[in-house]
């Protein structure tokens, strides 16, 4: 299993991900995507968008990030979107109470104190109110990792939504939130979309967009950040059909990850025992990150909670009227909610490989990112074998021609073996090399990243060759 530090260092070195505002020391929980990162990110989003909306019954929206504040009252986020938080009075450090306990349990396990760990784990499992977390922390003498003291405040709720103000006056009346999920932008547009696009249940609305959560503990690179992107789809159905559609979307979403090259052995289901206030079935797809399994996507049967709540808070009916069968109902919803940035990190970890190879009779290790070609940031690299005898000009022309169809890179520097390696390390699936023979018979070699095998093909067939292997 690749180490997280290896992924972070490759991501920075090759321009996938940088710390946000790094020159000022970075900002915890925020990251920037570099030239290769943005390509991978866009490819993930584009593949998801095609998969979800290039079908009969799903359309897209792109709603604003800042929405009417009543949205978040109706959705339950104002009242319930909080984490239990505890402060240490000596160090002034703030922790999520449940995380603090989990870390303590892990330490006990590392010291083989399994009985005590199991006892606390059981208590944590049944903790429901803040006082339960507080009692565990106090009774087991859990200390602050910074100060080592047990001088704790009470456990309080900390709402995760970022607040800001609309208009020139910074008071309660202008207070708005950065959306903590993109889903509500879909719910409030349910009637608009249904009426304007003449959709009727079962149908879905998809959206990709940023979401913001003021997470207390950001950790593990892109896994838990304060600004991230989601790719969500709400599927509106007749009440009673939710189990059938839930199973359908579970299968569809699992298969999408496989079709994008995820190893099935790195994925698993997690069935929710404790359901969110709105859900009647919920599962997560988890990926095995270097730090263990973590959620990358949730599939939730949300009942009619959201549409009913928006009806009550807005006074606008969010129902479907079937004039043919004289039927009217508030649709139930099955949601698929994936994190773009989290799956970006999963795709990076999934692709990473180190392979022993023999080069010029010497054993060496090559780092190769085995991205599915549809996701790879660069599809094709073009090289002249040597920088003379007309080869650079010929190769550059191929590069310009192929740029109309693919993301292509042109590289002339260093020995050819080094150039292949540089492309392997960022997952480029195809490399074309122009050599002396190319100028005579208009053929080139095309090297496949995974097998390292080369085919000799006609220049006029490069596009066809790549497209055949990609789709
Ligand atoms: N609309 C439902 C919803 O937002 P969620 O489980 O809170 O459900 C869905 O989030 C997905 O969004 C997660 O599976 C994860 O991939 C991503 N996500 C949530 N919080 C995140 C964070 N702080 N950083 C990165 N990704 C996050």
Coordinates of C-alpha atoms and ligand atoms in Angstrom, one line a residue:
X1 CA 0.0 0.0 0.0
X2 CA 1.4 3.4 -1.0
X3 CA 2.1 5.9 1.8
X4 CA 0.1 9.1 2.0
X5 CA 3.3 11.1 2.1
X6 CA 4.4 9.6 -1.2
X7 CA 1.2 10.7 -2.9
X8 CA 1.3 14.2 -1.4
X9 CA 4.9 14.6 -2.5
X10 CA 4.2 13.3 -6.1
X11 CA 1.1 15.5 -6.2
X12 CA 3.2 18.6 -5.4
X13 CA 6.3 17.8 -7.4
X14 CA 4.3 17.1 -10.6
X15 CA 1.8 19.9 -10.3
X16 CA -1.4 18.0 -9.2
X17 CA -2.1 19.7 -5.9
X18 CA -0.5 22.6 -4.0
X19 CA -1.2 23.9 -0.5
X20 CA -3.6 26.9 -0.8
X21 CA -1.7 30.2 -0.5
X22 CA 1.4 28.4 0.2
X23 CA 3.7 31.4 0.1
X24 CA 1.8 32.7 3.2
X25 CA 2.3 29.4 5.0
X26 CA -0.9 27.7 3.6
X27 CA -4.4 27.7 5.0
X28 CA -5.5 24.6 6.9
X29 CA -8.2 22.6 5.0
X30 CA -7.8 24.4 1.6
X31 CA -5.9 23.1 -1.4
X32 CA -5.2 24.3 -5.0
X33 CA -5.2 22.1 -8.1
X34 CA -2.2 22.6 -10.4
X35 CA -1.9 22.2 -14.2
X36 CA -2.2 18.3 -14.1
X37 CA -4.5 18.3 -11.1
X38 CA -7.1 20.4 -12.9
X39 CA -7.0 18.1 -15.9
X40 CA -7.6 15.0 -13.7
X41 CA -10.3 16.9 -11.8
X42 CA -12.1 17.9 -15.0
X43 CA -11.8 14.4 -16.4
X44 CA -13.4 12.9 -13.3
X45 CA -16.2 15.5 -13.4
X46 CA -16.7 15.1 -17.2
X47 CA -16.9 11.3 -16.9
X48 CA -19.4 11.5 -14.0
X49 CA -21.5 14.1 -15.9
X50 CA -21.6 11.9 -19.0
X51 CA -22.4 8.8 -17.0
X52 CA -25.2 10.5 -15.1
X53 CA -26.8 12.9 -17.6
X54 CA -26.3 11.2 -21.0
X55 CA -29.5 9.2 -20.4
X56 CA -33.2 9.6 -20.9
X57 CA -34.3 10.8 -17.5
X58 CA -31.6 12.9 -15.9
X59 CA -30.9 16.6 -16.5
X60 CA -28.4 19.0 -14.9
X61 CA -28.4 22.3 -13.1
X62 CA -25.8 24.7 -11.8
X63 CA -27.2 26.5 -8.8
X64 CA -25.6 29.4 -6.9
X65 CA -23.4 28.6 -3.9
X66 CA -25.1 31.2 -1.7
X67 CA -28.8 30.5 -1.4
X68 CA -31.7 32.1 0.5
X69 CA -30.9 31.5 4.2
X70 CA -34.3 29.9 4.8
X71 CA -33.0 27.0 2.6
X72 CA -30.8 25.9 5.5
X73 CA -33.5 26.2 8.0
X74 CA -35.7 23.9 5.9
X75 CA -33.0 21.4 5.2
X76 CA -32.2 21.1 8.9
X77 CA -28.7 22.4 8.6
X78 CA -29.2 25.4 10.9
X79 CA -30.5 23.2 13.7
X80 CA -28.6 20.0 13.2
X81 CA -25.4 20.4 11.0
X82 CA -23.0 20.5 13.9
X83 CA -20.2 18.5 15.5
X84 CA -19.7 18.0 19.2
X85 CA -16.7 20.1 20.1
X86 CA -14.5 20.4 23.2
X87 CA -11.8 22.9 24.1
X88 CA -8.8 22.3 26.3
X89 CA -8.4 25.3 28.6
X90 CA -4.7 25.0 29.0
X91 CA -3.7 24.6 25.3
X92 CA -6.7 26.4 23.9
X93 CA -6.8 23.6 21.3
X94 CA -10.2 22.6 20.0
X95 CA -11.2 19.0 19.1
X96 CA -14.1 17.1 17.8
X97 CA -15.1 15.2 20.9
X98 CA -15.8 11.9 19.0
X99 CA -12.5 12.1 17.2
X100 CA -10.6 12.8 20.4
X101 CA -12.1 9.6 21.8
X102 CA -11.4 7.6 18.6
X103 CA -7.8 8.6 18.7
X104 CA -7.5 7.6 22.4
X105 CA -9.1 4.2 21.5
X106 CA -6.5 3.8 18.7
X107 CA -3.7 4.5 21.1
X108 CA -5.0 1.9 23.5
X109 CA -5.2 -0.6 20.6
X110 CA -1.6 0.2 19.6
X111 CA -0.6 -0.6 23.2
X112 CA -2.5 -3.9 23.1
X113 CA -5.0 -2.7 25.7
X114 CA -7.8 -4.2 23.7
X115 CA -10.3 -4.8 26.5
X116 CA -10.3 -1.2 27.6
X117 CA -10.4 -0.1 24.0
X118 CA -13.5 -2.3 23.3
X119 CA -15.2 -0.9 26.4
X120 CA -14.8 2.7 25.4
X121 CA -15.6 1.9 21.8
X122 CA -19.0 0.4 22.9
X123 CA -19.7 3.6 25.0
X124 CA -18.8 5.8 22.0
X125 CA -21.1 3.8 19.7
X126 CA -24.0 4.5 22.0
X127 CA -23.2 8.2 22.7
X128 CA -26.1 10.4 21.7
X129 CA -25.8 13.7 23.4
X130 CA -22.9 15.9 24.2
X131 CA -22.9 14.9 27.9
X132 CA -22.2 11.3 26.8
X133 CA -19.0 12.4 25.0
X134 CA -18.0 14.6 27.9
X135 CA -18.4 11.7 30.4
X136 CA -16.3 9.4 28.3
X137 CA -13.5 12.0 28.1
X138 CA -13.6 12.7 31.8
X139 CA -14.1 9.2 33.1
X140 CA -11.3 7.7 31.1
X141 CA -8.9 10.6 31.8
X142 CA -8.4 11.4 28.1
X143 CA -5.8 14.1 27.9
X144 CA -5.2 16.9 25.4
X145 CA -2.6 15.8 22.9
X146 CA -1.0 19.3 23.0
X147 CA -0.9 20.2 26.7
X148 CA -1.4 16.7 28.2
X149 CA -4.0 18.2 30.6
X150 CA -7.5 17.1 31.4
X151 CA -8.7 20.7 31.9
X152 CA -11.7 20.5 29.5
X153 CA -14.6 22.7 28.8
X154 CA -18.0 21.2 28.3
X155 CA -18.8 19.6 25.0
X156 CA -20.7 22.1 22.8
X157 CA -22.3 22.0 19.3
X158 CA -20.3 23.7 16.6
X159 CA -22.3 24.5 13.4
X160 CA -20.1 23.6 10.4
X161 CA -21.6 26.2 8.0
X162 CA -19.5 29.2 7.0
X163 CA -21.4 32.4 7.5
X164 CA -21.0 35.6 5.5
X165 CA -23.1 38.7 4.7
X166 CA -25.0 39.8 1.7
X167 CA -25.1 43.6 1.1
X168 CA -23.2 46.4 2.9
X169 CA -24.6 45.9 6.4
X170 CA -23.0 43.1 8.5
X171 CA -26.0 42.2 10.6
X172 CA -28.4 39.2 11.2
X173 CA -30.7 40.3 8.4
X174 CA -28.0 40.0 5.8
X175 CA -26.5 36.7 7.1
X176 CA -26.1 33.9 4.5
X177 CA -24.2 30.7 4.4
X178 CA -21.8 29.1 1.9
X179 CA -23.7 25.9 1.0
X180 CA -22.5 22.9 2.9
X181 CA -23.9 20.5 0.2
X182 CA -24.9 21.1 -3.4
X183 CA -28.1 18.9 -2.9
X184 CA -30.3 21.8 -1.7
X185 CA -29.7 23.7 -5.0
X186 CA -31.4 20.8 -6.7
X187 CA -34.3 20.5 -4.3
X188 CA -35.3 24.2 -4.5
X189 CA -35.2 24.0 -8.3
X190 CA -37.3 20.8 -8.4
X191 CA -40.5 22.5 -9.8
X192 CA -38.6 24.8 -12.1
X193 CA -36.8 21.8 -13.7
X194 CA -39.8 19.5 -13.8
X195 CA -42.0 22.2 -15.4
X196 CA -39.5 23.7 -17.9
X197 CA -38.1 20.3 -19.0
X198 CA -41.4 18.4 -19.0
X199 CA -39.9 15.7 -16.7
X200 CA -42.0 13.3 -14.7
X201 CA -41.0 10.8 -12.0
X202 CA -38.9 8.8 -12.2
X203 CA -36.4 11.5 -13.2
X204 CA -33.2 12.9 -11.8
X205 CA -31.4 16.3 -11.5
X206 CA -27.6 16.3 -11.4
X207 CA -25.2 18.9 -10.2
X208 CA -21.4 19.3 -9.7
X209 CA -20.3 22.1 -7.5
X210 CA -18.4 23.5 -4.6
X211 CA -19.5 23.0 -1.0
X212 CA -18.0 24.4 2.2
X213 CA -17.8 23.0 5.7
X214 CA -15.9 24.6 8.6
X215 CA -14.6 21.2 9.6
X216 CA -13.0 21.2 13.1
X217 CA -10.4 18.7 12.2
X218 CA -9.2 18.7 8.6
X219 CA -7.0 15.8 7.9
X220 CA -5.5 13.4 5.5
X221 CA -4.7 15.7 2.6
X222 CA -7.9 16.1 0.4
X223 CA -10.0 13.7 2.4
X224 CA -11.5 16.2 4.9
X225 CA -11.2 19.8 3.7
X226 CA -13.1 22.9 4.3
X227 CA -13.7 23.7 0.7
X228 CA -14.4 20.8 -1.7
X229 CA -16.5 19.7 -4.6
X230 CA -19.4 17.4 -4.8
X231 CA -21.1 15.5 -7.7
X232 CA -24.7 14.8 -6.6
X233 CA -27.8 13.5 -8.2
X234 CA -31.3 13.6 -6.7
X235 CA -33.6 11.0 -8.3
X236 CA -37.3 11.8 -7.9
X237 CA -39.7 8.8 -7.7
X238 CA -43.1 7.7 -6.7
X239 CA -43.3 6.9 -2.9
X240 CA -43.0 3.2 -2.4
X241 CA -40.5 2.7 -5.2
X242 CA -37.5 3.8 -3.1
X243 CA -36.1 0.4 -2.3
X244 CA -36.0 -0.7 -6.0
X245 CA -34.3 2.6 -7.1
X246 CA -31.9 2.6 -4.1
X247 CA -30.7 -0.9 -5.2
X248 CA -30.5 0.3 -8.8
X249 CA -28.3 3.4 -7.9
X250 CA -26.1 1.4 -5.6
X251 CA -25.2 -0.9 -8.5
X252 CA -24.8 2.0 -11.0
X253 CA -22.5 4.0 -8.8
X254 CA -20.3 1.0 -7.8
X255 CA -19.9 0.1 -11.4
X256 CA -18.9 3.6 -12.4
X257 CA -15.9 3.5 -10.0
X258 CA -14.9 0.1 -11.5
X259 CA -15.3 1.4 -15.1
X260 CA -13.0 4.3 -14.1
X261 CA -10.3 1.7 -13.1
X262 CA -10.9 1.4 -9.4
X263 CA -9.7 -2.0 -8.1
X264 CA -12.7 -3.8 -6.7
X265 CA -10.6 -5.1 -3.8
X266 CA -10.0 -1.4 -2.7
X267 CA -13.8 -0.7 -2.4
X268 CA -16.3 -1.8 0.1
X269 CA -19.8 -1.0 1.2
X270 CA -20.7 0.5 4.6
X271 CA -24.3 0.2 5.6
X272 CA -25.4 3.0 7.9
X273 CA -26.8 1.8 11.2
X274 CA -27.5 5.3 12.5
X275 CA -29.5 6.9 9.8
X276 CA -29.6 10.7 9.2
X277 CA -32.8 12.4 10.2
X278 CA -34.1 12.3 6.6
X279 CA -33.0 8.9 5.4
X280 CA -34.7 5.5 5.4
X281 CA -31.8 3.6 3.7
X282 CA -28.2 4.7 3.4
X283 CA -24.9 3.2 2.3
X284 CA -21.5 4.5 1.6
X285 CA -19.0 3.4 -1.0
X286 CA -15.6 3.3 0.9
X287 CA -12.2 3.3 -0.7
X288 CA -9.1 1.9 1.0
X289 CA -6.9 5.0 1.5
X290 CA -3.3 4.6 2.9
X291 CA -4.9 5.5 6.3
X292 CA -7.7 3.0 6.1
X293 CA -11.1 2.8 4.5
X294 CA -13.0 6.1 4.1
X295 CA -16.2 7.2 2.4
X296 CA -16.0 8.5 -1.2
X297 CA -19.8 8.4 -2.0
X298 CA -23.1 8.1 -0.2
X299 CA -26.3 6.6 -1.6
X300 CA -29.2 7.7 0.4
X301 CA -32.9 7.2 0.3
X302 CA -34.1 10.6 1.6
X303 CA -37.8 10.0 1.5
X304 CA -39.9 13.2 0.9
X305 CA -38.1 15.0 3.7
X306 CA -36.6 17.8 1.7
X307 CA -39.4 18.5 -0.7
X308 CA -41.9 18.5 2.2
X309 CA -39.8 20.7 4.3
X310 CA -39.3 23.2 1.4
X311 CA -43.0 23.2 0.8
X312 CA -43.6 24.0 4.5
X313 CA -41.0 26.7 4.7
X314 CA -41.6 28.4 1.3
X315 CA -45.4 27.9 1.0
X316 CA -44.8 26.6 -2.6
X317 CA -46.1 23.1 -3.4
X318 CA -43.3 20.8 -4.3
X319 CA -45.5 18.0 -5.7
X320 CA -46.0 16.1 -8.9
X321 CA -49.5 16.2 -10.4
X322 CA -50.3 13.4 -12.8
X323 CA -53.3 14.7 -14.7
X324 CA -53.8 11.5 -16.7
X325 CA -54.2 9.2 -13.7
X326 CA -55.6 11.9 -11.4
X327 CA -52.7 11.4 -9.0
X328 CA -50.7 13.9 -7.0
X329 CA -47.8 13.2 -4.6
X330 CA -44.6 14.7 -3.1
X331 CA -41.9 12.5 -4.7
X332 CA -39.5 10.5 -2.7
X333 CA -35.8 10.9 -3.5
X334 CA -32.8 8.6 -3.9
X335 CA -29.6 10.6 -3.8
X336 CA -26.1 9.7 -5.0
X337 CA -23.6 12.1 -3.4
X338 CA -19.9 11.8 -4.3
X339 CA -17.0 14.0 -3.5
X340 CA -15.0 15.1 -6.5
X341 CA -11.9 15.9 -4.4
X342 CA -12.2 12.8 -2.3
X343 CA -12.5 10.6 -5.4
X344 CA -9.6 12.6 -7.0
X345 CA -7.5 11.5 -4.0
X346 CA -8.8 7.9 -4.3
X347 CA -8.0 7.8 -8.0
X348 CA -4.4 9.1 -7.3
X349 CA -3.9 6.4 -4.6
X350 CA -5.5 3.7 -6.9
X351 CA -3.3 4.6 -9.8
X352 CA 0.1 4.7 -8.0
X353 CA 2.4 1.8 -8.8
X354 CA 6.1 1.1 -8.5
X355 CA 7.4 -1.5 -10.8
X356 CA 10.9 -3.2 -11.1
X357 CA 12.2 -3.0 -14.6
X358 CA 15.3 -3.8 -16.5
X359 CA 16.8 -0.9 -18.5
X360 CA 20.0 -1.2 -20.4
X361 CA 20.7 -4.4 -18.4
X362 CA 20.3 -2.6 -15.1
X363 CA 17.5 -3.1 -12.6
X364 CA 15.5 0.0 -11.8
X365 CA 12.2 1.0 -10.4
X366 CA 9.7 3.0 -12.4
X367 CA 6.8 4.9 -10.8
X368 CA 3.8 4.7 -12.9
X369 CA 0.3 6.2 -12.4
X370 CA -2.0 3.7 -13.9
X371 CA -4.9 6.0 -14.5
X372 CA -7.8 4.9 -16.7
X373 CA -6.9 6.6 -20.0
X374 CA -10.1 8.6 -19.8
X375 CA -9.0 10.2 -16.5
X376 CA -5.3 10.6 -17.3
X377 CA -4.4 14.4 -17.3
X378 CA -2.3 14.0 -20.5
X379 CA -3.5 11.5 -23.1
X380 CA -0.5 11.7 -25.4
X381 CA 3.1 12.8 -25.3
X382 CA 5.1 13.4 -28.5
X383 CA 8.9 13.3 -28.7
X384 CA 11.5 13.6 -31.4
X385 CA 14.1 10.8 -30.8
X386 CA 16.9 13.3 -31.3
X387 CA 16.8 17.0 -31.7
X388 CA 18.1 17.1 -35.3
X389 CA 17.6 15.9 -38.8
X390 CA 14.1 17.3 -39.1
X391 CA 12.7 15.1 -36.3
X392 CA 11.7 18.0 -34.0
X393 CA 9.8 19.8 -36.8
X394 CA 8.0 16.5 -37.8
X395 CA 7.2 15.7 -34.1
X396 CA 6.0 19.2 -33.4
X397 CA 3.5 19.0 -36.3
X398 CA 2.1 15.8 -34.9
X399 CA 1.8 17.4 -31.5
X400 CA -0.2 20.4 -33.1
X401 CA -2.4 18.0 -35.1
X402 CA -3.3 15.8 -32.1
X403 CA -4.0 18.8 -29.9
X404 CA -7.3 19.2 -31.7
X405 CA -8.5 16.0 -30.1
X406 CA -6.5 15.3 -27.0
X407 CA -4.5 16.9 -24.2
X408 CA -1.0 16.5 -25.6
X409 CA 2.5 17.3 -24.4
X410 CA 5.6 17.9 -26.5
X411 CA 8.9 17.1 -24.9
X412 CA 12.4 17.3 -26.3
X413 CA 14.6 17.3 -23.2
X414 CA 16.8 14.5 -21.9
X415 CA 17.3 10.9 -23.1
X416 CA 14.2 9.2 -24.5
X417 CA 14.1 6.8 -21.5
X418 CA 13.8 9.7 -19.1
X419 CA 11.1 11.3 -21.1
X420 CA 9.1 8.0 -21.0
X421 CA 9.6 7.9 -17.2
X422 CA 8.4 11.5 -16.7
X423 CA 5.2 10.6 -18.6
X424 CA 4.8 7.3 -16.6
X425 CA 4.9 9.2 -13.4
X426 CA 1.9 11.4 -14.4
X427 CA 0.1 8.5 -16.0
X428 CA 0.2 9.5 -19.7
X429 CA -1.1 6.4 -21.5
X430 CA 0.5 6.9 -24.9
X431 CA 3.9 8.3 -26.1
X432 CA 4.7 8.8 -29.8
X433 CA 8.3 8.9 -30.9
X434 CA 9.5 10.3 -34.2
X435 CA 12.7 8.7 -35.4
X436 CA 14.7 8.6 -38.6
X437 CA 12.4 6.1 -40.2
X438 CA 9.4 8.4 -39.6
X439 CA 10.7 10.9 -42.1
X440 CA 11.1 8.2 -44.7
X441 CA 7.8 6.2 -44.4
X442 CA 5.6 8.4 -42.2
X443 CA 5.3 5.9 -39.4
X444 CA 6.0 6.4 -35.7
X445 CA 6.4 4.3 -32.6
X446 CA 3.6 4.5 -30.1
X447 CA 4.4 3.2 -26.6
X448 CA 1.8 1.9 -24.2
X449 CA 2.3 3.1 -20.6
X450 CA 1.2 -0.1 -18.8
X451 CA 2.9 -2.8 -21.0
X452 CA 5.8 -0.5 -22.2
X453 CA 5.3 -2.2 -25.5
X454 CA 5.6 -0.2 -28.7
X455 CA 3.7 -0.5 -32.0
X456 CA 4.8 1.0 -35.2
X457 CA 1.9 2.7 -36.9
X458 CA 1.2 5.2 -39.6
X459 CA 1.1 8.8 -38.6
X460 CA -2.4 9.1 -40.1
X461 CA -3.6 6.3 -37.7
X462 CA -2.5 7.9 -34.4
X463 CA -5.8 9.4 -33.5
X464 CA -7.7 6.2 -34.4
X465 CA -5.3 4.0 -32.5
X466 CA -5.7 6.1 -29.3
X467 CA -9.5 6.4 -29.6
X468 CA -9.9 2.6 -30.1
X469 CA -7.9 2.0 -26.9
X470 CA -9.7 4.7 -24.9
X471 CA -13.4 4.0 -25.6
Ligands
LIG1 N1 -26.0 15.7 0.1 C1 -25.5 14.7 1.0 C2 -24.2 14.9 1.5 O1 -23.6 16.0 1.4 P1 -22.2 13.8 2.8 O2 -22.0 12.3 3.1 O3 -22.1 14.8 3.9 O4 -23.6 13.8 2.1 C3 -21.2 13.5 0.4 O5 -21.2 14.2 1.6 C4 -19.8 13.4 -0.1 O6 -19.1 14.6 -0.1 C5 -18.9 12.4 0.8 O7 -19.1 11.1 0.4 C6 -17.5 12.9 0.4 O8 -17.0 12.3 -0.8 C7 -17.7 14.4 0.2 N2 -17.4 15.2 1.4 C8 -18.1 15.5 2.4 N3 -17.5 16.2 3.3 C9 -16.2 16.5 2.8 C10 -15.1 17.2 3.2 N4 -15.0 17.9 4.4 N5 -14.0 17.2 2.4 C11 -14.0 16.5 1.2 N6 -15.1 15.8 0.8 C12 -16.2 15.8 1.5

